[in-house]
Structures are given as C-alpha cells and as structure tokens.
PDB file of C-alpha atoms and ligand atoms in Angstrom:
ATOM      1  CA  MET D   1     -39.565  43.887   8.543  1.00  0.00           C
ATOM      2  CA  LYS D   2     -36.531  43.111  10.650  1.00  0.00           C
ATOM      3  CA  GLN D   3     -34.710  45.134  13.269  1.00  0.00           C
ATOM      4  CA  ILE D   4     -31.098  44.628  14.283  1.00  0.00           C
ATOM      5  CA  ILE D   5     -30.669  44.432  18.044  1.00  0.00           C
ATOM      6  CA  PHE D   6     -27.356  45.528  19.573  1.00  0.00           C
ATOM      7  CA  THR D   7     -26.198  46.335  23.060  1.00  0.00           C
ATOM      8  CA  GLU D   8     -22.751  47.293  24.284  1.00  0.00           C
ATOM      9  CA  LYS D   9     -23.512  45.307  27.438  1.00  0.00           C
ATOM     10  CA  ALA D  10     -22.811  42.093  25.489  1.00  0.00           C
ATOM     11  CA  PRO D  11     -19.820  41.226  23.276  1.00  0.00           C
ATOM     12  CA  ALA D  12     -19.893  42.564  19.741  1.00  0.00           C
ATOM     13  CA  ALA D  13     -20.075  40.025  16.924  1.00  0.00           C
ATOM     14  CA  ILE D  14     -16.773  38.454  15.943  1.00  0.00           C
ATOM     15  CA  GLY D  15     -17.944  37.793  12.384  1.00  0.00           C
ATOM     16  CA  PRO D  16     -20.578  38.815   9.846  1.00  0.00           C
ATOM     17  CA  TYR D  17     -23.638  38.368  12.053  1.00  0.00           C
ATOM     18  CA  SER D  18     -25.770  40.472  14.377  1.00  0.00           C
ATOM     19  CA  GLN D  19     -26.119  39.912  18.126  1.00  0.00           C
ATOM     20  CA  ALA D  20     -29.819  39.421  17.443  1.00  0.00           C
ATOM     21  CA  VAL D  21     -32.462  40.143  14.858  1.00  0.00           C
ATOM     22  CA  LEU D  22     -36.053  40.998  15.725  1.00  0.00           C
ATOM     23  CA  ALA D  23     -38.541  39.866  13.093  1.00  0.00           C
ATOM     24  CA  GLY D  24     -42.070  40.804  14.062  1.00  0.00           C
ATOM     25  CA  ASN D  25     -42.427  39.689  17.668  1.00  0.00           C
ATOM     26  CA  THR D  26     -39.747  37.001  17.402  1.00  0.00           C
ATOM     27  CA  LEU D  27     -36.128  37.554  18.425  1.00  0.00           C
ATOM     28  CA  TYR D  28     -33.458  35.364  16.844  1.00  0.00           C
ATOM     29  CA  MET D  29     -30.276  35.605  18.888  1.00  0.00           C
ATOM     30  CA  SER D  30     -26.917  34.548  17.528  1.00  0.00           C
ATOM     31  CA  GLY D  31     -24.867  32.025  19.431  1.00  0.00           C
ATOM     32  CA  GLN D  32     -23.298  33.752  22.408  1.00  0.00           C
ATOM     33  CA  ILE D  33     -19.793  32.940  23.593  1.00  0.00           C
ATOM     34  CA  ALA D  34     -17.820  34.286  26.546  1.00  0.00           C
ATOM     35  CA  LEU D  35     -14.410  35.202  25.233  1.00  0.00           C
ATOM     36  CA  ASP D  36     -13.276  37.020  28.361  1.00  0.00           C
ATOM     37  CA  VAL D  37     -13.703  34.066  30.692  1.00  0.00           C
ATOM     38  CA  ALA D  38     -13.214  31.227  28.212  1.00  0.00           C
ATOM     39  CA  ALA D  39      -9.458  31.432  28.550  1.00  0.00           C
ATOM     40  CA  LEU D  40      -9.825  30.488  32.207  1.00  0.00           C
ATOM     41  CA  GLY D  41     -11.268  27.144  31.201  1.00  0.00           C
ATOM     42  CA  ASP D  42     -14.037  27.545  33.795  1.00  0.00           C
ATOM     43  CA  VAL D  43     -17.139  26.234  32.062  1.00  0.00           C
ATOM     44  CA  ARG D  44     -19.408  27.395  34.878  1.00  0.00           C
ATOM     45  CA  ALA D  45     -18.116  30.965  34.567  1.00  0.00           C
ATOM     46  CA  GLU D  46     -18.474  30.818  30.784  1.00  0.00           C
ATOM     47  CA  ALA D  47     -22.083  29.643  31.010  1.00  0.00           C
ATOM     48  CA  LYS D  48     -22.993  32.287  33.575  1.00  0.00           C
ATOM     49  CA  LYS D  49     -21.422  35.055  31.510  1.00  0.00           C
ATOM     50  CA  ILE D  50     -23.213  33.840  28.394  1.00  0.00           C
ATOM     51  CA  MET D  51     -26.575  33.696  30.144  1.00  0.00           C
ATOM     52  CA  ASP D  52     -26.043  37.183  31.597  1.00  0.00           C
ATOM     53  CA  ASN D  53     -25.171  38.473  28.124  1.00  0.00           C
ATOM     54  CA  ILE D  54     -28.272  36.816  26.701  1.00  0.00           C
ATOM     55  CA  GLY D  55     -30.243  38.708  29.343  1.00  0.00           C
ATOM     56  CA  HIS D  56     -28.703  42.024  28.229  1.00  0.00           C
ATOM     57  CA  ILE D  57     -29.593  41.367  24.585  1.00  0.00           C
ATOM     58  CA  LEU D  58     -33.112  40.281  25.503  1.00  0.00           C
ATOM     59  CA  ALA D  59     -33.513  43.499  27.509  1.00  0.00           C
ATOM     60  CA  GLU D  60     -32.410  45.571  24.514  1.00  0.00           C
ATOM     61  CA  ALA D  61     -35.337  44.030  22.644  1.00  0.00           C
ATOM     62  CA  GLY D  62     -37.707  44.655  25.553  1.00  0.00           C
ATOM     63  CA  MET D  63     -37.730  41.026  26.600  1.00  0.00           C
ATOM     64  CA  ASN D  64     -36.436  38.807  29.415  1.00  0.00           C
ATOM     65  CA  TYR D  65     -35.662  35.150  30.012  1.00  0.00           C
ATOM     66  CA  SER D  66     -39.349  34.275  30.242  1.00  0.00           C
ATOM     67  CA  ASN D  67     -39.707  35.218  26.551  1.00  0.00           C
ATOM     68  CA  ILE D  68     -37.291  32.487  25.429  1.00  0.00           C
ATOM     69  CA  VAL D  69     -39.111  29.665  23.662  1.00  0.00           C
ATOM     70  CA  LYS D  70     -36.135  27.707  22.309  1.00  0.00           C
ATOM     71  CA  SER D  71     -32.448  27.380  23.167  1.00  0.00           C
ATOM     72  CA  SER D  72     -29.545  25.610  21.542  1.00  0.00           C
ATOM     73  CA  ILE D  73     -26.503  24.696  23.603  1.00  0.00           C
ATOM     74  CA  PHE D  74     -23.237  23.697  21.980  1.00  0.00           C
ATOM     75  CA  LEU D  75     -20.623  22.081  24.208  1.00  0.00           C
ATOM     76  CA  LYS D  76     -17.047  21.181  23.487  1.00  0.00           C
ATOM     77  CA  ASN D  77     -17.316  18.425  26.078  1.00  0.00           C
ATOM     78  CA  MET D  78     -20.581  16.689  27.013  1.00  0.00           C
ATOM     79  CA  ASP D  79     -19.017  15.920  30.395  1.00  0.00           C
ATOM     80  CA  ASP D  80     -19.979  19.529  31.215  1.00  0.00           C
ATOM     81  CA  PHE D  81     -23.685  18.705  30.790  1.00  0.00           C
ATOM     82  CA  ALA D  82     -24.471  18.691  34.527  1.00  0.00           C
ATOM     83  CA  VAL D  83     -22.706  21.986  35.201  1.00  0.00           C
ATOM     84  CA  ILE D  84     -24.399  23.625  32.232  1.00  0.00           C
ATOM     85  CA  ASN D  85     -27.803  22.388  33.372  1.00  0.00           C
ATOM     86  CA  GLU D  86     -27.200  23.804  36.828  1.00  0.00           C
ATOM     87  CA  VAL D  87     -26.201  27.261  35.574  1.00  0.00           C
ATOM     88  CA  TYR D  88     -28.693  27.424  32.690  1.00  0.00           C
ATOM     89  CA  GLY D  89     -31.517  26.092  34.858  1.00  0.00           C
ATOM     90  CA  SER D  90     -31.015  28.829  37.438  1.00  0.00           C
ATOM     91  CA  TYR D  91     -32.241  31.394  34.874  1.00  0.00           C
ATOM     92  CA  PHE D  92     -35.630  29.705  34.480  1.00  0.00           C
ATOM     93  CA  THR D  93     -37.801  29.381  37.558  1.00  0.00           C
ATOM     94  CA  GLU D  94     -40.669  27.695  35.713  1.00  0.00           C
ATOM     95  CA  ALA D  95     -41.556  26.368  32.265  1.00  0.00           C
ATOM     96  CA  PRO D  96     -38.055  26.336  30.775  1.00  0.00           C
ATOM     97  CA  PRO D  97     -37.760  26.748  26.993  1.00  0.00           C
ATOM     98  CA  ALA D  98     -37.500  23.878  24.534  1.00  0.00           C
ATOM     99  CA  ARG D  99     -33.845  23.053  24.008  1.00  0.00           C
ATOM    100  CA  GLU D 100     -31.255  20.856  22.427  1.00  0.00           C
ATOM    101  CA  THR D 101     -27.720  20.291  23.679  1.00  0.00           C
ATOM    102  CA  VAL D 102     -25.033  18.898  21.404  1.00  0.00           C
ATOM    103  CA  GLN D 103     -21.328  18.263  21.647  1.00  0.00           C
ATOM    104  CA  VAL D 104     -19.320  19.762  18.831  1.00  0.00           C
ATOM    105  CA  ALA D 105     -15.751  19.239  17.674  1.00  0.00           C
ATOM    106  CA  ARG D 106     -14.797  22.881  17.988  1.00  0.00           C
ATOM    107  CA  LEU D 107     -16.296  26.296  18.692  1.00  0.00           C
ATOM    108  CA  PRO D 108     -15.228  29.790  17.566  1.00  0.00           C
ATOM    109  CA  LYS D 109     -12.199  31.109  19.461  1.00  0.00           C
ATOM    110  CA  ASP D 110     -11.929  27.658  21.080  1.00  0.00           C
ATOM    111  CA  VAL D 111     -14.486  28.466  23.766  1.00  0.00           C
ATOM    112  CA  ASN D 112     -16.182  25.627  25.654  1.00  0.00           C
ATOM    113  CA  VAL D 113     -19.796  26.751  25.369  1.00  0.00           C
ATOM    114  CA  GLU D 114     -22.045  28.572  22.892  1.00  0.00           C
ATOM    115  CA  ILE D 115     -25.736  29.251  23.464  1.00  0.00           C
ATOM    116  CA  SER D 116     -28.293  30.695  21.067  1.00  0.00           C
ATOM    117  CA  VAL D 117     -31.943  31.418  21.786  1.00  0.00           C
ATOM    118  CA  ILE D 118     -35.199  32.321  20.086  1.00  0.00           C
ATOM    119  CA  ALA D 119     -37.574  34.524  22.071  1.00  0.00           C
ATOM    120  CA  VAL D 120     -41.122  35.680  21.411  1.00  0.00           C
ATOM    121  CA  ASN D 121     -42.857  38.723  22.806  1.00  0.00           C
TER     122      ASN D 121
HETATM  123  C1  DHA S   1     -20.063  33.202  17.574  1.00  0.00           C
HETATM  124  C2  DHA S   1     -20.963  33.076  16.608  1.00  0.00           C
HETATM  125  N1  DHA S   1     -22.261  33.206  16.855  1.00  0.00           N
HETATM  126  C3  DHA S   1     -20.583  32.798  15.243  1.00  0.00           C
HETATM  127  O1  DHA S   1     -19.393  32.763  14.927  1.00  0.00           O
HETATM  128  O2  DHA S   1     -21.462  32.567  14.422  1.00  0.00           O
END
C-alpha cells in the first residue's frame, strides 16, 4: 500500500514523479531542486531552499529531519562540497543520516544541487 505525499509548500514535480511516496512507514522522497534560487548561482541558497523544502515534505508525511535514514546529494561541481556540508549539516544536530555525494555532468533545469532522502517513521 503506497500513499502519494504532496505539499504546496514545496515545488511541484517537473516530470512524471511524485514529491514523495509513503510505503508502509518508509518515505521515499524524489530528488529536490531549487528552481527559484538556482538561477542566482548561489549554491548555499539552493541547498538551504532544498533542505527547507525537504522539511515541508517530511512534515506532510508526519515526519521531520530526524526521520531521515539516507540521503543522496548530487552536485554539479564537487568544489561545492564544503558549502553543502555546512548547510546540510546544520539540519542534523546529532546522528546524521547515511549519505552519498556525487558529482554529475548535469542536473534537471541546470541547477547546481539535487538532494533526495529516505525517511522512516
Ligand atoms: C527533479 C527530479 N527529481 C527529477 O527530474 O527526477
């Protein structure tokens, strides 16, 4: 049994996917991008917006950042690793989720950052 999770507090999907899908007590969140601030080229602002949006989607499913067990971070430029760590890390006061961070050739809408998470209630 799966439940589609949607909130207007985060950007709507730009393709055939859901913001997040709840399957049992596990939430699978699609990769989040920050279209509104991406054009500014400010990776810090992009990451903060993405993490805030992730928080809104988690809340829609009755969860918060502490429910995240795994994250995936996709960067256009690995030189942004330190900035991303600083922003991302500020959302986890203890026991951060498992994670991988990879540099990719290109992201949708030419953003600089995309983050997806899996959360468990
Ligand atoms: C932005 C996405 N999550 C996508 O295109 O799959």
